[in-house]
Each structure stands twice: as structure tokens, then as C-alpha cells.
XYZ file of N, CA and C in Angstrom:
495
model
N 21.233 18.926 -39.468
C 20.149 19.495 -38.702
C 20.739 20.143 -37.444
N 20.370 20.965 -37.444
C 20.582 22.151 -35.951
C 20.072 21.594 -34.390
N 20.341 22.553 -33.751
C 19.770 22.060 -32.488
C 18.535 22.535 -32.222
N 17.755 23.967 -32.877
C 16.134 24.838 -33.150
C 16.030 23.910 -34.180
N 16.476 23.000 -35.122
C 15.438 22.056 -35.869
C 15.140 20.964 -34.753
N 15.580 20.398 -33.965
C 15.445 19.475 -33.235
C 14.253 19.690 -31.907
N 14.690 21.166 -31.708
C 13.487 21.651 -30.955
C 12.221 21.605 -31.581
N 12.314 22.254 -32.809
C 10.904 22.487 -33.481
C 10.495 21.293 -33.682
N 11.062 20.076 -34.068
C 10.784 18.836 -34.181
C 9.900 18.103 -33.184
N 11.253 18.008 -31.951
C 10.353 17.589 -30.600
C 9.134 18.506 -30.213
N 9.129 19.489 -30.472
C 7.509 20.169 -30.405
C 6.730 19.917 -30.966
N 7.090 19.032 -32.344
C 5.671 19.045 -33.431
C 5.655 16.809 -32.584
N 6.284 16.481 -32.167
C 6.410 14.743 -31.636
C 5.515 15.545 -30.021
N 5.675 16.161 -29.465
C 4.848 16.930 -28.786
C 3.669 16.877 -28.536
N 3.183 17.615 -29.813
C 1.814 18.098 -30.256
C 1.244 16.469 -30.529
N 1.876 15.761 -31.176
C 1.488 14.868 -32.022
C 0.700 13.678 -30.766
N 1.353 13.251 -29.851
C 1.441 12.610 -29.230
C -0.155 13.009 -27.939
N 0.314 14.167 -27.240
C -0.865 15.135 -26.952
C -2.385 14.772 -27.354
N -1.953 15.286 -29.026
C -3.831 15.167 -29.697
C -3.778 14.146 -29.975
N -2.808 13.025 -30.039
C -3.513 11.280 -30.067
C -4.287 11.169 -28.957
N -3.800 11.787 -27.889
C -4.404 11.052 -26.281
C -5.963 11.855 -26.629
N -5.711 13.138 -27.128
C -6.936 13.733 -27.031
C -8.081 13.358 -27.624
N -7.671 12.647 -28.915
C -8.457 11.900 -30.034
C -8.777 10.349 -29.569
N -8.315 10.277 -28.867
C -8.346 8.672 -28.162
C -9.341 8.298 -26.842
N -8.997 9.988 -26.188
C -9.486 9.698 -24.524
C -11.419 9.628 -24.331
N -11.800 9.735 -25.435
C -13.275 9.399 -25.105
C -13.807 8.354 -25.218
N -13.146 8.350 -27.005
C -13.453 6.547 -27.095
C -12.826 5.425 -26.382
N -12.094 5.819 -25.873
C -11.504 4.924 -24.515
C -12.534 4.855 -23.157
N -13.227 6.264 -22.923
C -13.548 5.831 -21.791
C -14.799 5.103 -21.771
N -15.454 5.548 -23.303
C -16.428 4.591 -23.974
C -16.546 2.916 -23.842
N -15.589 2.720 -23.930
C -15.440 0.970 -24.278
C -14.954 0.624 -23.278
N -14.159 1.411 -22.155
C -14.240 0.761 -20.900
C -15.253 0.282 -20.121
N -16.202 0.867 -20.451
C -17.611 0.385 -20.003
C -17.763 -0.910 -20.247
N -17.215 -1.394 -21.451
C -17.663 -2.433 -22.276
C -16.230 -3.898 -21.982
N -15.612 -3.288 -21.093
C -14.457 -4.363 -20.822
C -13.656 -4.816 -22.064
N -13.303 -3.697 -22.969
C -12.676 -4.017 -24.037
C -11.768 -2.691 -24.360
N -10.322 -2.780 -24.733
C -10.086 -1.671 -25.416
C -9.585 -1.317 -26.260
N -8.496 -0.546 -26.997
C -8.135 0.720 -27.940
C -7.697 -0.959 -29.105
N -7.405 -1.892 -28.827
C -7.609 -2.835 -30.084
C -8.584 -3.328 -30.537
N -9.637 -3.653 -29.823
C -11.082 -3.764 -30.095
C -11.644 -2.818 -30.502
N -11.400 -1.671 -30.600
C -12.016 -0.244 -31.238
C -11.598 -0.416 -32.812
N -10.048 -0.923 -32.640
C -9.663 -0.488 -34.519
C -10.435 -1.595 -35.119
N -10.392 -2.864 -34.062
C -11.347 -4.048 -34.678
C -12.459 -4.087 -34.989
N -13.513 -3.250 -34.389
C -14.835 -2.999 -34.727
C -15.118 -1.443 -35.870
N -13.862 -1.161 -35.924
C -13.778 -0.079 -36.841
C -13.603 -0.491 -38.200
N -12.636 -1.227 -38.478
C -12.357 -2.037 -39.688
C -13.433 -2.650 -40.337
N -13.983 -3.690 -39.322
C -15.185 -4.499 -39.895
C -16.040 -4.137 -40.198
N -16.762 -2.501 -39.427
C -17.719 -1.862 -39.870
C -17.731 -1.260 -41.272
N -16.665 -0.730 -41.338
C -15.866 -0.727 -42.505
C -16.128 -1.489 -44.351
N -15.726 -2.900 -43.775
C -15.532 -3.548 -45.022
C -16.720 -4.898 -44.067
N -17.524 -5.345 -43.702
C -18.327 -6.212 -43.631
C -18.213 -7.674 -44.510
N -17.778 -8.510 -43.816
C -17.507 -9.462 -44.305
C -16.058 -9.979 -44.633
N -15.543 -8.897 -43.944
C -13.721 -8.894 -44.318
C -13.249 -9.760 -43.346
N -12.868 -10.804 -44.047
C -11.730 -12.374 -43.418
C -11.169 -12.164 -42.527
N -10.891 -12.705 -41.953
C -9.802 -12.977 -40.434
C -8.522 -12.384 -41.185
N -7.973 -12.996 -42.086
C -6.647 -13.016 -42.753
C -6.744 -12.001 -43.521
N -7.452 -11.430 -43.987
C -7.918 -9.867 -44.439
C -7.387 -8.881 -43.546
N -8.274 -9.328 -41.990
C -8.377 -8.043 -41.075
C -6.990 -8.180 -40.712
N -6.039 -9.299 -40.028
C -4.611 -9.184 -40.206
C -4.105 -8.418 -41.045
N -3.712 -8.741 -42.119
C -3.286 -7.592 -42.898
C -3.481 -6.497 -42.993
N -4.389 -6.102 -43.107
C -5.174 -4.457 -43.066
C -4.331 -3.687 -41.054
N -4.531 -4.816 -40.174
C -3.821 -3.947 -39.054
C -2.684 -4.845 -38.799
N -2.042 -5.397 -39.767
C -0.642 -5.173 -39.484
C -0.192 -6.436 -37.939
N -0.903 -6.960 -37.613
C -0.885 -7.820 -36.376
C -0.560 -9.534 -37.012
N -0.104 -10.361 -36.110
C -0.012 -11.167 -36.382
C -1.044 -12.273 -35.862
N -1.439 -13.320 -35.904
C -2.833 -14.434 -35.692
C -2.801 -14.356 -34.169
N -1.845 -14.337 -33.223
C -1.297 -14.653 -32.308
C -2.228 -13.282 -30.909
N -1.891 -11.808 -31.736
C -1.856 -10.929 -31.457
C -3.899 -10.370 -31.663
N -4.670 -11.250 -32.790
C -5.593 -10.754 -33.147
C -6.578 -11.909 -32.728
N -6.245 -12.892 -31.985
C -7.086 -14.140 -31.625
C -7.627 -13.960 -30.477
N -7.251 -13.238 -29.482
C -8.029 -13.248 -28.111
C -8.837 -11.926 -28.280
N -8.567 -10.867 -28.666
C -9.372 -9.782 -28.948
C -10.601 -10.153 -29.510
N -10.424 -10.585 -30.716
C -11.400 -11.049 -31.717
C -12.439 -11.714 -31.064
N -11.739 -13.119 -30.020
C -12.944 -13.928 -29.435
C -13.320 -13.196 -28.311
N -12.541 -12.081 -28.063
C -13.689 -11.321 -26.526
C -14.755 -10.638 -26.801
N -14.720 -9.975 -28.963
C -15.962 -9.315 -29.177
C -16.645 -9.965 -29.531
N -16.305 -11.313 -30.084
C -17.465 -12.459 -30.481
C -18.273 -12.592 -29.065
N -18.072 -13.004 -27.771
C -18.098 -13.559 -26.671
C -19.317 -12.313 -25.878
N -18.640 -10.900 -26.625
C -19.541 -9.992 -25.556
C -20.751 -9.754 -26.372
N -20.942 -10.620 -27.754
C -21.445 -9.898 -28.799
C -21.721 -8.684 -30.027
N -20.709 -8.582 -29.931
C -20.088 -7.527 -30.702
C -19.769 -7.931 -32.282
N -19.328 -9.279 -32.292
C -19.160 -9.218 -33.695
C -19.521 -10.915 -33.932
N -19.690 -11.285 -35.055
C -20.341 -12.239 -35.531
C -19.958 -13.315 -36.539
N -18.814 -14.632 -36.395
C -18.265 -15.128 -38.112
C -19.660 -15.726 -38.602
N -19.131 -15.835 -39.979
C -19.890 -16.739 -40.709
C -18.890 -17.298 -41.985
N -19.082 -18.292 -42.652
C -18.266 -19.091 -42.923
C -19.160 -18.612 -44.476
N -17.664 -18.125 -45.748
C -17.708 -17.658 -46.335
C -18.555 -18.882 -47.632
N -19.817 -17.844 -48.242
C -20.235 -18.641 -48.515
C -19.395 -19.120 -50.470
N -18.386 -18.717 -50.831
C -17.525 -18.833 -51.971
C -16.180 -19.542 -51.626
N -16.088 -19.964 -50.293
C -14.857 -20.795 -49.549
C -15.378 -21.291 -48.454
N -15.838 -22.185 -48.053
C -16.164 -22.914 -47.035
C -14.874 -22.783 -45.581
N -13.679 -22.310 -46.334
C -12.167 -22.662 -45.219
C -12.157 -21.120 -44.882
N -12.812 -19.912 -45.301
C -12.931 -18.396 -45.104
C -13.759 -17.773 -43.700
N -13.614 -17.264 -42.652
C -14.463 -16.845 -41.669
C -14.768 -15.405 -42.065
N -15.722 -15.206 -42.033
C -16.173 -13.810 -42.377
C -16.621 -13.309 -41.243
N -16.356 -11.528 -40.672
C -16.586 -11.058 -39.734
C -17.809 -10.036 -39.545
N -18.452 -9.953 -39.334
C -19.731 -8.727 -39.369
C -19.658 -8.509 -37.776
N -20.303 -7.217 -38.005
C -20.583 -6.634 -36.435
C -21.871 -7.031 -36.278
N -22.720 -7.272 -34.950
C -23.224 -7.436 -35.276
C -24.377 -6.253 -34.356
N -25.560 -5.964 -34.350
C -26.371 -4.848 -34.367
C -25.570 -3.988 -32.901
N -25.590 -5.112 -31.811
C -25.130 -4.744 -30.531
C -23.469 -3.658 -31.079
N -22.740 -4.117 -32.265
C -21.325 -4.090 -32.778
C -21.157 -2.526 -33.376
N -22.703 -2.675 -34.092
C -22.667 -1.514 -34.597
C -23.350 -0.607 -34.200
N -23.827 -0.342 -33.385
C -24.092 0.637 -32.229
C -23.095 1.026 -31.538
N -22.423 0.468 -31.123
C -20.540 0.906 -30.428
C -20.093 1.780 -31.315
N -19.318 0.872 -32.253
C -18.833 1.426 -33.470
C -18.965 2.804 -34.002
N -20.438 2.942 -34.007
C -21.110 3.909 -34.784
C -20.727 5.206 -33.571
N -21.034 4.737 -32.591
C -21.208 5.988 -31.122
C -19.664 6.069 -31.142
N -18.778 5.442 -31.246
C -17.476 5.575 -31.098
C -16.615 6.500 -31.881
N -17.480 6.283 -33.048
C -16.153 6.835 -34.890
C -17.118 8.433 -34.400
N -18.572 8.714 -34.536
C -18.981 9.866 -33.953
C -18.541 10.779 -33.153
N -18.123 10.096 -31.965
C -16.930 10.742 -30.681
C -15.930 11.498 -31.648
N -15.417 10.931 -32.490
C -14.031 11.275 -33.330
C -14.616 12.319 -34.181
N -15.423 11.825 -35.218
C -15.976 12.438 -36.311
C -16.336 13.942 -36.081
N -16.936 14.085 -34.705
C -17.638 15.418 -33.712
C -15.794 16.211 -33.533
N -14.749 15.767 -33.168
C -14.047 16.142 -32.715
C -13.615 16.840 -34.152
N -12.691 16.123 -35.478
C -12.320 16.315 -36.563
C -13.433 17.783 -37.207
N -14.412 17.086 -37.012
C -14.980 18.342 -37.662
C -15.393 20.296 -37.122
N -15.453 19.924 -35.620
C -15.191 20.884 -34.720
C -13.691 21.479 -34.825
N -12.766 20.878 -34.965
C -11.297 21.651 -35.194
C -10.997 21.998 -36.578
N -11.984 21.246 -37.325
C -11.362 21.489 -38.881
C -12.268 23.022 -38.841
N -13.571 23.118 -38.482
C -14.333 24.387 -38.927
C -13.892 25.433 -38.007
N -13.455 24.946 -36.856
C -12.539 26.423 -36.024
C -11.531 26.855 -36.868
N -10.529 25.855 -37.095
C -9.468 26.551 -37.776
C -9.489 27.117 -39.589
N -10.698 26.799 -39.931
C -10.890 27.127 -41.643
C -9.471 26.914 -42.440
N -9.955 27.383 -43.246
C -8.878 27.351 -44.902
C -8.943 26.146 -45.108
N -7.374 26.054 -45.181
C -6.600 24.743 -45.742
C -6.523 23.712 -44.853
N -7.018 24.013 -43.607
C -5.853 23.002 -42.794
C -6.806 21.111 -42.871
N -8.025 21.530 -43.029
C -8.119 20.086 -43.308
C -7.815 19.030 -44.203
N -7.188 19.967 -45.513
C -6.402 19.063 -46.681
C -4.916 19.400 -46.332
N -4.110 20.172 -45.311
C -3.078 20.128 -44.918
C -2.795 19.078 -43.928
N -3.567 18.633 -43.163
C -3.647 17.359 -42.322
C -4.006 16.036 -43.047
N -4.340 16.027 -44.604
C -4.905 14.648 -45.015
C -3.300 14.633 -45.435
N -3.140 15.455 -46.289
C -1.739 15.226 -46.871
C -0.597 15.248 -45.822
N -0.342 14.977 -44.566
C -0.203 14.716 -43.972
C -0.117 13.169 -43.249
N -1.308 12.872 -42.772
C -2.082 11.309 -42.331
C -1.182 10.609 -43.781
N -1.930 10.876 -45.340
C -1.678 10.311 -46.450
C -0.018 10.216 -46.255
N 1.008 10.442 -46.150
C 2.305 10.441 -46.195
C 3.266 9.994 -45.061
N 2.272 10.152 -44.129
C 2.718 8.975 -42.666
C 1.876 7.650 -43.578
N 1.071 7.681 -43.795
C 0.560 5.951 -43.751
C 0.870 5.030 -45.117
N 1.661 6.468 -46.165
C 2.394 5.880 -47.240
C 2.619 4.773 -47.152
N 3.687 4.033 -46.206
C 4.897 3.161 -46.261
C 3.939 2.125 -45.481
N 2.698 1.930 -44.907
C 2.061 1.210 -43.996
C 0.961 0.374 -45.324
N 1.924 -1.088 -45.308
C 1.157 -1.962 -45.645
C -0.196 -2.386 -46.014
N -0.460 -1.982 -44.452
C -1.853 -2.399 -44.146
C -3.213 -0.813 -45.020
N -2.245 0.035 -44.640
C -3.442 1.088 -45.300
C -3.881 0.407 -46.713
N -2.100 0.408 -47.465
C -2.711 -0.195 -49.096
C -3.654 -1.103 -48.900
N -3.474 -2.275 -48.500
C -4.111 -3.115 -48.417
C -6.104 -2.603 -48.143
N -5.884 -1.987 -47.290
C -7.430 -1.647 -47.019
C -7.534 -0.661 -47.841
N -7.017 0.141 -48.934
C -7.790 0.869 -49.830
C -8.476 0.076 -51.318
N -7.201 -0.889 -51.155
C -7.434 -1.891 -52.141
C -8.547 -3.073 -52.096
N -8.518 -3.322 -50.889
C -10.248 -4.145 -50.535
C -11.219 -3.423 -50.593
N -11.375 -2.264 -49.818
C -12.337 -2.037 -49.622
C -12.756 -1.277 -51.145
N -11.918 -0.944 -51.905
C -12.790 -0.673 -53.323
C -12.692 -2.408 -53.935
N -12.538 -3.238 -53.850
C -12.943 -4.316 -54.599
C -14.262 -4.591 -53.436
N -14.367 -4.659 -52.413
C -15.567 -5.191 -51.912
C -16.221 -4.430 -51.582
N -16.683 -3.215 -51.355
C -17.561 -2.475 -52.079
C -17.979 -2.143 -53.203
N -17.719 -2.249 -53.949
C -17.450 -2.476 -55.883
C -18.729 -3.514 -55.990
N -18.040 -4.878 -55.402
C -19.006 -5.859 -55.270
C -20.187 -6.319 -54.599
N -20.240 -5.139 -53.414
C -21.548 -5.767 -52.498
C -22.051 -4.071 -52.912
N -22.037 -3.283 -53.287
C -23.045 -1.773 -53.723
C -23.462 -2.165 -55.109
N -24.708 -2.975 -54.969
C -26.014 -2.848 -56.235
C -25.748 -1.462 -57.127
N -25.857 -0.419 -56.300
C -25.640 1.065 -57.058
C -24.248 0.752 -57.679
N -23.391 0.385 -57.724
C -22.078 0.394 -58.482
C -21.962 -0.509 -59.639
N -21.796 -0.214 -60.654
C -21.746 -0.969 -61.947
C -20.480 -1.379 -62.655
């Protein structure tokens, strides 16, 4: 590799870094309100997600260890945000739901994003919004936790959508 590949490189680690903050900085200033942040977002994102997804589930899926996901967890239980219940097919299982207060955040939060994604995808037309999945898709290849959550969330949606046979 050259020294203009290295440039073009650090320009695209650049860019990259940039539109995280940019993709980040609302729903941040969102949940500051709420005395919680940018880990409590993926946490109430997940669960909204897959409803009912285990403690030891949601570990896996973000890649954290018990240690790392125990005080977060009890600050959204605490502010009301999210809700266990003790699985009713394992008695030793905590199950997580958001709960109405949870999903009102949640919902106003992924929106912030959703408004953003779709405003840049329809400015820029063509391809570029399946040039950016294939993209995301090939960074999150090698990431554990994605498999893992594509693989639940079609078994437990499978199982809790009546419409699915």
C-alpha cells in the first residue's frame, strides 16, 4: 500500500468517525435528559427489538460482559424504562420488556436516526442505500453478536407473530 492509499484511507476513518458523531449527537442529547446514555440507548434498542430477550441473550447480542451490563440495566429498571419478568418456560430466565415509559424513548430515539437515514438515502438516490448495507453487512460480518441477534430474533419472532406459521 502507498502513501495516497493511506491518505484515501484516513479520509474514508475520517468520514466514518464524523457521521458516527453525527448519527449519535441527537439521540444523545435526547437521553441526557433522561440521566442515561449511548449504552442505555443500544439497551433499550435491542429489547424493543426482540421483547422478552434474556439477560444472557442481551449479553451476547452486545458483546459485553455481566459485569459491564449490570448497572446500566438496573438504572433503566430504576428510572422505569424497562421491566424483568421471570421466564414463564424457566423459572432461573429474566426476561426484559420495555416498558410503555421504555418504549416511548426508544421509539422517539430509533426515529431521530430513522429521519436522518432516510433523508440522506433520498438526497443522494441510486444505489447508495444498498451500497452502505453491503457495507454495515461486511463490517458486522465477523461480530458475534450481530449473528447471534439475526438468529434470535427470527426464532423469536417466528414464535411470538400469530401471523407466522
Amino acid at each position: 500500500m502507498n502513501h495516497e492509499d493511506d491518505n484515501d484511507l484516513n479520509e474514508l476513518l475520517i468520514l466514518f468517525y464524523f457521521g458516527y458523531r453525527t448519527f449519535t449527537e441527537k439521540p444523545n442529547q435526547m437521553i441526557e435528559k433522561y440521566g442515561i446514555q449511548r449504552v442505555h440507548h443500544r439497551i433499550l434498542f435491542f429489547i424493543a427489538r426482540i421483547p422478552g430477550i434474556t439477560v444472557n441473550e442481551l449479553l451476547t447480542v452486545l458483546e459485553v460482559t455481566k459485569q459491564a451490563l449490570n448497572q446500566p440495566l438496573r438504572q433503566l429498571t430504576e428510572k422505569g424504562f424497562i421491566l424483568h419478568k421471570t421466564a414463564e418456560y424457566d423459572k432461573r430466565y429474566k426476561q426484559l420488556y420495555l416498558t410503555d415509559r421504555g418504549l416511548n424513548l426508544e421509539k422517539e430515539l430509533s426515529k431521530v436516526q430513522q429521519e436522518q437515514m432516510k433523508t440522506i438515502f433520498t438526497k443522494l438516490g441510486g444505489n447508495h442505500r444498498e451500497a452502505w448495507v453491503d457495507v454495515m453487512k461486511e463490517l458486522s460480518s465477523v461480530r458475534p453478536g450481530q449473528k447471534f441477534f439475526k438468529d434470535l430474533f427470527l426464532t423469536k419472532t417466528t414464535k411470538t407473530n400469530p401471523n407466522n406459521k
